[in-house]
Amino acid sequence: MDELLSRDLASLIHPQHDPAVQRAGRVWVRGDGAMLVDADGNEYIDGLAGLWNVVLGHGRRELADTAREQMATLAYASGYAGSSNPRAIELAERLGRLTYPNINRFFFTSGGAEANESAIKVARSYWKRRGRPGKTKVISRELGYHGTTLAAMSATGIAGYWPQFEPRVPGFVHVPSLSASALEEAISREGADTIAMFLAEPVIGVGGVIVPPDDYFARIREICDQHDVLFAADEVITGFGRTGKWFGLEHWGVAPDIMQFAKGITSGYFPFGGVGVSDAIARSLDEAPGPWMHAYTYSAHPVGCAVALSTLQIIEEENLVAEAARKGALLLEALRSRLGDHPCVGEIRGKGLMCAVEFVKDRVTKAPFAPEEQVGARIHAEAIARGLFSRVRGDVFVLAPPFVIPDATLHRIAEILASATKAVDRLNAMKFT
Ligand SMILES: Cc1ncc(COP(=O)(O)O)c(C=O)c1O
């Protein structure tokens, strides 16, 4: 692996490029179920299902066979107006039955950021076609993550993503994550006539698995309706079962006007995503005088659509949405029983099979560790040394394993994390006494 890593360092630029991190990195060569194998033959639990996306686990022959067959039959055809392919049509029909009742029309992309870009352009073009061209602004949330293309980055509410790439796209406003009245205040401050949409993840993922209070999204829906603001749900992580329901907002009986998806729809086996729109928005696209000037070469990619159809079929056949709910509860319980009383654990939280353990200096006041203490990074390193590979955001350790993970491996995750935490405590004690 050392040889591969030195060639990597000399030739590749990575997402979140950081040579120091890369030097201590892993080169993955194989996967099976919830396990990943590195180039030295070491096995790790894939605690984040890749990047929240490999919901069916690694090494699924059915998905490989589907992709191979589709590639051999028709690997690619234009998805632009004037062309289509059967898999894209079948997938859109299936999503129409599966998603929120008011969402029945779909535009496909190659990933999550493109899905959010598309959602923003859907909303702006919708208001222009409705004769309200001033409605262009996007309100999104602090700690929300929507991707790193320029508009998606501007919607992203994690400030660390901005400074290297300023100026941001104008017209993006951020509000605190869990206060519905903050949205109302922002709309009245900016003027409802200037706002196109409100954009939110049903459960914030990358920002540290933040679950809203039960009344939050119902109130958001009311506020958006009251002020003619479209509500776009970024279901890139929460879609397709991750939270224990097919889609995140189902927990609270709310439907969005626009929904973005990616990741789990192909279980990471093919880069794919998309946006679904309400019947009212679809009508405005159909009735417009000219073409909608938004397009990607790989929109409605036949292989992506075929892999998505197989993924959905397996999720249904193996009852994996219910499994994600059951296993998520089991993982939370295991984490709470092993780490719940720990003096440095501020909170253990989650919804379905997306969970987080937040480490703090003082569990009563929730005061954080100083960033230079690198507590999250050290726990991450100790977890890797014990065979668990996931991610941390600051001092929040996030977990979202494949839905097929065995129950025993969920217990093992909690065991490893508890042992990694103890190892770092010892380091802290040495450093500060
Ligand atoms: C909620 C959410 N939206 C959008 C994205 C961006 O997706 P992609 O990296 O495929 O562009 C992500 C990626 O983590 C995400 O979690």
Short mmCIF file of C-alpha atoms in Angstrom, two decimals, residues 2-426:
data_model
loop_
_atom_site.label_atom_id
_atom_site.label_comp_id
_atom_site.label_asym_id
_atom_site.label_seq_id
_atom_site.Cartn_x
_atom_site.Cartn_y
_atom_site.Cartn_z
CA ASP A 2 2.88 2.41 0.71
CA GLU A 3 3.97 2.16 -2.90
CA LEU A 4 0.42 2.82 -4.16
CA LEU A 5 0.07 5.78 -1.80
CA SER A 6 3.28 7.39 -2.96
CA ARG A 7 2.15 7.06 -6.59
CA ASP A 8 -1.24 8.45 -5.55
CA LEU A 9 0.39 11.47 -3.89
CA ALA A 10 2.40 12.19 -7.02
CA SER A 11 -0.48 11.92 -9.46
CA LEU A 12 -3.93 12.50 -7.94
CA ILE A 13 -5.86 15.44 -6.56
CA HIS A 14 -8.57 14.26 -4.17
CA PRO A 15 -11.88 15.68 -2.97
CA GLN A 16 -10.87 17.66 0.15
CA HIS A 17 -7.26 17.27 -1.04
CA ASP A 18 -4.85 17.10 1.90
CA PRO A 19 -1.46 15.38 1.45
CA ALA A 20 -0.99 14.85 5.21
CA VAL A 21 -4.31 13.01 5.43
CA GLN A 22 -3.56 11.11 2.24
CA ARG A 23 -0.15 9.92 3.49
CA ALA A 24 -1.97 8.09 6.31
CA GLY A 25 -4.72 6.95 3.93
CA ARG A 26 -5.87 3.58 2.68
CA VAL A 27 -6.07 2.27 -0.86
CA TRP A 28 -9.19 0.13 -1.16
CA VAL A 29 -9.11 -2.86 -3.44
CA ARG A 30 -12.18 -4.95 -2.64
CA GLY A 31 -15.45 -4.96 -0.81
CA ASP A 32 -17.90 -7.54 0.46
CA GLY A 33 -21.14 -6.64 2.23
CA ALA A 34 -20.31 -4.11 4.94
CA MET A 35 -16.58 -4.81 4.75
CA LEU A 36 -13.78 -3.09 2.82
CA VAL A 37 -10.34 -4.56 2.15
CA ASP A 38 -7.22 -2.43 1.64
CA ALA A 39 -4.21 -3.07 -0.58
CA ASP A 40 -2.35 -4.78 2.30
CA GLY A 41 -5.26 -7.19 2.79
CA ASN A 42 -6.58 -5.59 6.00
CA GLU A 43 -10.35 -5.68 6.54
CA TYR A 44 -12.39 -2.75 7.86
CA ILE A 45 -16.04 -2.20 8.65
CA ASP A 46 -17.35 0.35 6.14
CA GLY A 47 -18.97 2.53 8.80
CA LEU A 48 -20.26 5.13 6.35
CA ALA A 49 -21.24 2.83 3.44
CA GLY A 50 -18.65 4.57 1.28
CA LEU A 51 -19.96 8.13 1.52
CA TRP A 52 -23.45 7.28 2.85
CA ASN A 53 -24.29 5.70 -0.51
CA VAL A 54 -23.44 1.97 -0.69
CA VAL A 55 -26.77 1.00 0.88
CA LEU A 56 -26.80 -2.55 -0.51
CA GLY A 57 -23.22 -3.24 0.54
CA HIS A 58 -20.24 -4.16 -1.61
CA GLY A 59 -19.91 -6.97 -4.13
CA ARG A 60 -23.54 -7.26 -5.29
CA ARG A 61 -23.38 -9.41 -8.43
CA GLU A 62 -26.94 -8.43 -9.45
CA LEU A 63 -25.94 -4.79 -9.84
CA ALA A 64 -22.78 -5.69 -11.75
CA ASP A 65 -24.81 -7.96 -14.05
CA THR A 66 -27.41 -5.24 -14.63
CA ALA A 67 -24.72 -2.71 -15.54
CA ARG A 68 -22.93 -5.16 -17.84
CA GLU A 69 -26.14 -6.12 -19.66
CA GLN A 70 -27.19 -2.50 -20.10
CA MET A 71 -23.72 -1.51 -21.32
CA ALA A 72 -23.77 -4.32 -23.86
CA THR A 73 -27.29 -3.41 -25.07
CA LEU A 74 -27.18 0.38 -25.04
CA ALA A 75 -24.42 1.96 -22.98
CA TYR A 76 -25.38 5.51 -23.80
CA ALA A 77 -27.94 7.56 -25.67
CA SER A 78 -28.80 11.25 -25.44
CA GLY A 79 -31.39 12.20 -22.86
CA TYR A 80 -32.01 15.61 -24.42
CA ALA A 81 -35.51 16.50 -25.65
CA GLY A 82 -36.04 14.39 -28.75
CA SER A 83 -34.46 11.24 -27.22
CA SER A 84 -35.19 8.83 -24.39
CA ASN A 85 -34.49 5.25 -23.32
CA PRO A 86 -36.69 2.56 -21.77
CA ARG A 87 -34.77 2.34 -18.48
CA ALA A 88 -35.15 6.09 -17.87
CA ILE A 89 -38.88 5.88 -18.53
CA GLU A 90 -39.28 2.87 -16.21
CA LEU A 91 -37.24 4.54 -13.49
CA ALA A 92 -39.23 7.78 -13.63
CA GLU A 93 -42.48 5.80 -13.46
CA ARG A 94 -41.24 3.78 -10.52
CA LEU A 95 -40.07 6.87 -8.65
CA GLY A 96 -43.48 8.43 -9.28
CA ARG A 97 -45.06 5.55 -7.36
CA LEU A 98 -42.40 5.53 -4.65
CA THR A 99 -41.89 9.20 -3.77
CA TYR A 100 -44.27 11.77 -2.28
CA PRO A 101 -47.75 11.67 -3.92
CA ASN A 102 -47.40 15.15 -5.49
CA ILE A 103 -44.02 14.33 -7.08
CA ASN A 104 -44.40 12.48 -10.36
CA ARG A 105 -41.88 13.90 -12.83
CA PHE A 106 -38.10 13.50 -12.75
CA PHE A 107 -34.93 14.95 -14.23
CA PHE A 108 -31.80 12.81 -13.85
CA THR A 109 -28.24 13.89 -13.06
CA SER A 110 -24.88 12.28 -12.26
CA GLY A 111 -24.84 13.10 -8.54
CA GLY A 112 -26.04 15.19 -5.63
CA ALA A 113 -24.52 18.57 -6.41
CA GLU A 114 -25.97 18.47 -9.93
CA ALA A 115 -29.32 17.53 -8.39
CA ASN A 116 -29.21 20.63 -6.18
CA GLU A 117 -28.09 22.87 -9.06
CA SER A 118 -31.03 21.50 -11.02
CA ALA A 119 -33.44 22.12 -8.15
CA ILE A 120 -32.32 25.74 -7.87
CA LYS A 121 -32.73 26.24 -11.62
CA VAL A 122 -36.15 24.51 -11.55
CA ALA A 123 -37.30 26.94 -8.86
CA ARG A 124 -35.97 30.06 -10.54
CA SER A 125 -37.39 29.13 -13.95
CA TYR A 126 -40.73 28.21 -12.36
CA TRP A 127 -41.17 31.67 -10.85
CA LYS A 128 -40.07 33.40 -14.06
CA ARG A 129 -42.64 31.41 -16.00
CA ARG A 130 -45.26 32.30 -13.40
CA GLY A 131 -44.54 36.00 -14.07
CA ARG A 132 -42.63 36.55 -10.80
CA PRO A 133 -39.01 36.95 -12.00
CA GLY A 134 -37.89 38.65 -8.78
CA LYS A 135 -38.23 35.39 -6.84
CA THR A 136 -34.66 34.12 -7.15
CA LYS A 137 -33.11 33.82 -3.69
CA VAL A 138 -32.40 30.54 -1.98
CA ILE A 139 -32.72 30.17 1.77
CA SER A 140 -30.90 27.18 3.22
CA ARG A 141 -29.65 26.15 6.64
CA GLU A 142 -26.53 26.50 8.73
CA LEU A 143 -24.76 23.13 8.80
CA GLY A 144 -26.67 21.98 5.71
CA TYR A 145 -24.57 20.32 3.00
CA HIS A 146 -25.64 20.38 -0.64
CA GLY A 147 -22.46 19.72 -2.63
CA THR A 148 -19.53 21.82 -3.81
CA THR A 149 -20.34 23.14 -7.29
CA LEU A 150 -20.63 26.91 -7.01
CA ALA A 151 -24.36 27.29 -6.41
CA ALA A 152 -24.58 24.12 -4.29
CA MET A 153 -21.55 25.36 -2.31
CA SER A 154 -23.28 28.70 -1.83
CA ALA A 155 -26.34 26.88 -0.48
CA THR A 156 -24.15 24.75 1.78
CA GLY A 157 -24.22 26.16 5.30
CA ILE A 158 -20.86 24.86 6.54
CA ALA A 159 -18.67 27.95 6.31
CA GLY A 160 -15.41 26.04 5.88
CA TYR A 161 -16.41 25.22 2.32
CA TRP A 162 -16.47 28.88 1.22
CA PRO A 163 -13.32 30.98 1.80
CA GLN A 164 -11.03 29.38 -0.79
CA PHE A 165 -13.61 29.92 -3.50
CA GLU A 166 -15.25 33.28 -2.77
CA PRO A 167 -17.11 35.15 -4.01
CA ARG A 168 -20.10 32.91 -3.51
CA VAL A 169 -23.06 33.06 -5.87
CA PRO A 170 -25.19 36.03 -4.75
CA GLY A 171 -28.72 35.56 -3.44
CA PHE A 172 -28.09 32.74 -0.96
CA VAL A 173 -29.23 33.23 2.63
CA HIS A 174 -28.63 30.94 5.62
CA VAL A 175 -30.81 30.46 8.68
CA PRO A 176 -30.22 28.46 11.90
CA SER A 177 -30.87 24.76 11.37
CA LEU A 178 -33.69 23.94 13.73
CA SER A 179 -35.73 27.10 14.12
CA ALA A 180 -38.75 27.40 11.83
CA SER A 181 -39.32 30.96 12.97
CA ALA A 182 -35.84 31.83 11.68
CA LEU A 183 -37.14 31.00 8.20
CA GLU A 184 -40.16 33.21 8.72
CA GLU A 185 -37.94 36.07 9.89
CA ALA A 186 -35.59 35.65 6.92
CA ILE A 187 -38.53 35.72 4.49
CA SER A 188 -39.91 38.90 6.02
CA ARG A 189 -36.47 40.52 6.15
CA GLU A 190 -35.56 39.67 2.53
CA GLY A 191 -39.11 40.05 1.19
CA ALA A 192 -41.17 37.06 0.00
CA ASP A 193 -41.14 38.53 -3.52
CA THR A 194 -37.38 37.88 -3.69
CA ILE A 195 -37.36 34.26 -2.44
CA ALA A 196 -37.55 31.31 -4.82
CA MET A 197 -37.08 28.43 -2.44
CA PHE A 198 -36.18 27.00 0.94
CA LEU A 199 -33.70 24.13 0.76
CA ALA A 200 -33.18 21.61 3.58
CA GLU A 201 -32.08 18.07 4.27
CA PRO A 202 -34.77 16.18 6.25
CA VAL A 203 -31.99 15.01 8.57
CA ILE A 204 -28.72 16.94 8.22
CA GLY A 205 -26.04 14.40 7.32
CA VAL A 206 -22.55 15.73 6.60
CA GLY A 207 -23.14 18.56 9.11
CA GLY A 208 -23.20 15.94 11.90
CA VAL A 209 -26.49 13.95 11.74
CA ILE A 210 -28.88 16.55 13.12
CA VAL A 211 -32.46 15.36 13.58
CA PRO A 212 -35.14 18.09 13.67
CA PRO A 213 -37.79 18.39 16.38
CA ASP A 214 -41.02 16.60 15.42
CA ASP A 215 -42.95 19.77 14.66
CA TYR A 216 -40.22 21.46 12.59
CA PHE A 217 -41.04 20.42 9.03
CA ALA A 218 -44.82 20.79 9.38
CA ARG A 219 -44.21 24.40 10.39
CA ILE A 220 -41.69 24.87 7.53
CA ARG A 221 -44.33 23.60 5.07
CA GLU A 222 -46.88 26.10 6.44
CA ILE A 223 -44.45 29.02 6.23
CA CYS A 224 -43.43 28.15 2.67
CA ASP A 225 -47.08 27.88 1.58
CA GLN A 226 -48.00 31.11 3.29
CA HIS A 227 -45.28 33.05 1.47
CA ASP A 228 -45.24 31.30 -1.93
CA VAL A 229 -41.79 29.86 -1.32
CA LEU A 230 -41.01 26.48 -2.87
CA PHE A 231 -39.79 23.85 -0.40
CA ALA A 232 -36.99 21.65 -1.77
CA ALA A 233 -35.94 18.60 0.22
CA ASP A 234 -32.35 17.47 -0.29
CA GLU A 235 -32.84 13.72 0.11
CA VAL A 236 -29.41 12.85 -1.26
CA ILE A 237 -28.59 10.98 1.96
CA THR A 238 -32.05 10.47 3.46
CA GLY A 239 -33.69 9.09 0.30
CA PHE A 240 -34.26 5.38 -0.35
CA GLY A 241 -34.48 4.10 3.19
CA ARG A 242 -31.53 5.55 5.09
CA THR A 243 -33.70 7.02 7.87
CA GLY A 244 -35.95 3.97 8.13
CA LYS A 245 -38.64 5.36 5.79
CA TRP A 246 -38.38 5.50 2.00
CA PHE A 247 -37.96 9.30 2.19
CA GLY A 248 -37.01 11.49 5.13
CA LEU A 249 -39.98 13.83 5.31
CA GLU A 250 -42.36 10.85 5.60
CA HIS A 251 -41.44 10.81 9.30
CA TRP A 252 -43.35 14.04 9.72
CA GLY A 253 -46.13 13.65 7.14
CA VAL A 254 -44.87 16.49 4.97
CA ALA A 255 -44.26 16.61 1.20
CA PRO A 256 -41.85 18.97 -0.59
CA ASP A 257 -42.37 20.74 -3.93
CA ILE A 258 -39.00 19.58 -5.21
CA MET A 259 -36.84 16.70 -4.03
CA GLN A 260 -33.21 16.00 -4.82
CA PHE A 261 -31.74 12.52 -4.64
CA ALA A 262 -28.49 10.68 -5.49
CA LYS A 263 -26.19 8.31 -3.54
CA GLY A 264 -28.40 5.39 -2.39
CA ILE A 265 -30.47 5.30 -5.59
CA THR A 266 -27.70 3.31 -7.29
CA SER A 267 -26.06 2.16 -4.05
CA GLY A 268 -22.94 3.94 -5.30
CA TYR A 269 -22.48 1.44 -8.14
CA PHE A 270 -22.96 4.17 -10.76
CA PRO A 271 -22.74 7.99 -10.41
CA PHE A 272 -26.38 9.02 -10.49
CA GLY A 273 -28.91 11.42 -9.01
CA GLY A 274 -31.85 13.58 -9.91
CA VAL A 275 -34.65 15.88 -8.97
CA GLY A 276 -38.36 15.20 -8.71
CA VAL A 277 -40.88 18.02 -9.06
CA SER A 278 -44.48 18.61 -8.05
CA ASP A 279 -47.26 18.33 -10.58
CA ALA A 280 -47.65 22.13 -10.59
CA ILE A 281 -43.98 22.64 -11.45
CA ALA A 282 -44.09 19.91 -14.10
CA ARG A 283 -47.09 21.64 -15.69
CA SER A 284 -45.22 24.92 -15.89
CA LEU A 285 -42.31 23.17 -17.66
CA ASP A 286 -44.71 21.50 -20.10
CA GLU A 287 -46.59 24.68 -20.89
CA ALA A 288 -43.62 27.00 -21.36
CA PRO A 289 -43.27 28.64 -24.76
CA GLY A 290 -39.72 27.40 -25.40
CA PRO A 291 -37.24 24.74 -24.24
CA TRP A 292 -35.95 24.61 -20.68
CA MET A 293 -32.27 25.50 -21.15
CA HIS A 294 -30.84 23.19 -18.48
CA ALA A 295 -29.00 20.04 -19.56
CA TYR A 296 -26.33 17.44 -18.80
CA THR A 297 -24.77 14.99 -21.28
CA TYR A 298 -25.28 12.19 -18.77
CA SER A 299 -28.86 13.00 -17.79
CA ALA A 300 -31.00 9.83 -17.92
CA HIS A 301 -27.90 7.68 -18.50
CA PRO A 302 -29.23 4.23 -19.46
CA VAL A 303 -26.72 2.38 -17.24
CA GLY A 304 -27.43 4.62 -14.25
CA CYS A 305 -31.17 4.18 -14.73
CA ALA A 306 -30.80 0.39 -15.04
CA VAL A 307 -28.64 0.16 -11.90
CA ALA A 308 -31.12 2.39 -10.06
CA LEU A 309 -34.02 0.11 -11.03
CA SER A 310 -32.13 -2.93 -9.75
CA THR A 311 -31.18 -1.14 -6.55
CA LEU A 312 -34.81 -0.20 -5.84
CA GLN A 313 -35.92 -3.75 -6.57
CA ILE A 314 -33.40 -5.20 -4.11
CA ILE A 315 -34.33 -2.65 -1.42
CA GLU A 316 -37.95 -3.77 -1.82
CA GLU A 317 -37.31 -7.52 -2.08
CA GLU A 318 -35.00 -7.60 0.93
CA ASN A 319 -37.25 -5.31 2.96
CA LEU A 320 -34.28 -3.03 3.58
CA VAL A 321 -36.17 0.11 4.57
CA ALA A 322 -37.60 -1.69 7.59
CA GLU A 323 -34.19 -3.25 8.18
CA ALA A 324 -32.57 0.20 8.20
CA ALA A 325 -35.09 1.28 10.86
CA ARG A 326 -34.50 -1.82 12.98
CA LYS A 327 -30.72 -1.79 12.63
CA GLY A 328 -30.56 1.94 13.28
CA ALA A 329 -32.37 1.45 16.59
CA LEU A 330 -30.05 -1.42 17.42
CA LEU A 331 -26.93 0.65 16.63
CA LEU A 332 -28.15 3.61 18.70
CA GLU A 333 -28.90 1.30 21.61
CA ALA A 334 -25.47 -0.37 21.34
CA LEU A 335 -23.72 3.01 21.19
CA ARG A 336 -25.72 4.30 24.16
CA SER A 337 -25.02 1.26 26.27
CA ARG A 338 -21.26 1.38 25.64
CA LEU A 339 -20.68 5.14 25.41
CA GLY A 340 -23.74 6.80 26.93
CA ASP A 341 -22.18 7.41 30.34
CA HIS A 342 -18.79 8.47 29.07
CA PRO A 343 -17.74 11.88 30.45
CA CYS A 344 -16.74 13.10 26.98
CA VAL A 345 -19.88 12.02 25.12
CA GLY A 346 -22.23 14.98 24.73
CA GLU A 347 -24.89 13.27 22.64
CA ILE A 348 -25.65 10.06 20.78
CA ARG A 349 -28.30 10.69 18.16
CA GLY A 350 -29.72 9.36 14.93
CA LYS A 351 -32.68 8.50 12.72
CA GLY A 352 -32.73 5.08 11.11
CA LEU A 353 -29.31 3.94 10.04
CA MET A 354 -27.68 7.36 10.26
CA CYS A 355 -26.18 8.01 13.68
CA ALA A 356 -23.62 10.23 15.36
CA VAL A 357 -21.64 10.34 18.58
CA GLU A 358 -20.69 13.87 19.59
CA PHE A 359 -17.61 14.25 21.79
CA VAL A 360 -17.43 17.27 24.10
CA LYS A 361 -15.16 18.50 26.83
CA ASP A 362 -18.01 18.82 29.32
CA ARG A 363 -21.12 16.70 28.93
CA VAL A 364 -23.20 18.98 31.14
CA THR A 365 -22.43 22.32 29.49
CA LYS A 366 -21.70 20.65 26.09
CA ALA A 367 -18.57 22.82 25.87
CA PRO A 368 -16.51 21.60 22.92
CA PHE A 369 -12.87 20.57 22.90
CA ALA A 370 -10.48 23.13 21.43
CA PRO A 371 -10.02 22.35 17.71
CA GLU A 372 -6.24 21.96 18.18
CA GLU A 373 -6.88 19.03 20.51
CA GLN A 374 -7.99 17.14 17.39
CA VAL A 375 -10.19 14.84 19.45
CA GLY A 376 -12.37 13.77 16.52
CA ALA A 377 -9.38 13.09 14.27
CA ARG A 378 -7.70 11.07 17.01
CA ILE A 379 -10.77 8.96 17.69
CA HIS A 380 -11.08 8.43 13.94
CA ALA A 381 -7.46 7.20 13.79
CA GLU A 382 -7.96 4.89 16.79
CA ALA A 383 -11.13 3.50 15.21
CA ILE A 384 -9.28 2.77 11.97
CA ALA A 385 -6.55 1.01 13.93
CA ARG A 386 -9.30 -1.23 15.37
CA GLY A 387 -10.94 -1.98 12.01
CA LEU A 388 -13.67 0.65 11.69
CA PHE A 389 -13.46 3.16 8.84
CA SER A 390 -15.96 6.05 8.91
CA ARG A 391 -15.73 9.85 9.05
CA VAL A 392 -15.72 12.63 11.62
CA ARG A 393 -16.90 16.21 11.33
CA GLY A 394 -15.00 18.09 13.98
CA ASP A 395 -15.60 15.99 17.09
CA VAL A 396 -18.75 14.30 15.76
CA PHE A 397 -18.21 10.69 14.69
CA VAL A 398 -20.79 9.81 12.04
CA LEU A 399 -22.05 6.35 11.14
CA ALA A 400 -24.22 5.19 8.25
CA PRO A 401 -23.27 1.62 7.36
CA PRO A 402 -24.80 -0.43 4.52
CA PHE A 403 -28.36 -1.63 5.21
CA VAL A 404 -27.16 -5.24 4.87
CA ILE A 405 -24.71 -4.99 7.77
CA PRO A 406 -25.10 -7.97 10.16
CA ASP A 407 -26.38 -7.19 13.67
CA ALA A 408 -23.15 -8.55 15.15
CA THR A 409 -21.15 -6.01 13.14
CA LEU A 410 -23.28 -3.18 14.54
CA HIS A 411 -22.36 -4.36 18.05
CA ARG A 412 -18.73 -4.51 16.93
CA ILE A 413 -18.93 -0.86 15.75
CA ALA A 414 -20.06 0.24 19.21
CA GLU A 415 -17.35 -1.87 20.84
CA ILE A 416 -14.61 -0.41 18.60
CA LEU A 417 -15.80 3.15 19.10
CA ALA A 418 -15.87 2.69 22.88
CA SER A 419 -12.36 1.26 22.87
CA ALA A 420 -11.09 4.00 20.50
CA THR A 421 -12.58 6.61 22.84
CA LYS A 422 -10.78 5.15 25.84
CA ALA A 423 -7.48 5.17 23.95
CA VAL A 424 -7.85 8.87 23.15
CA ASP A 425 -8.82 9.72 26.73
CA ARG A 426 -5.53 8.32 27.87
#
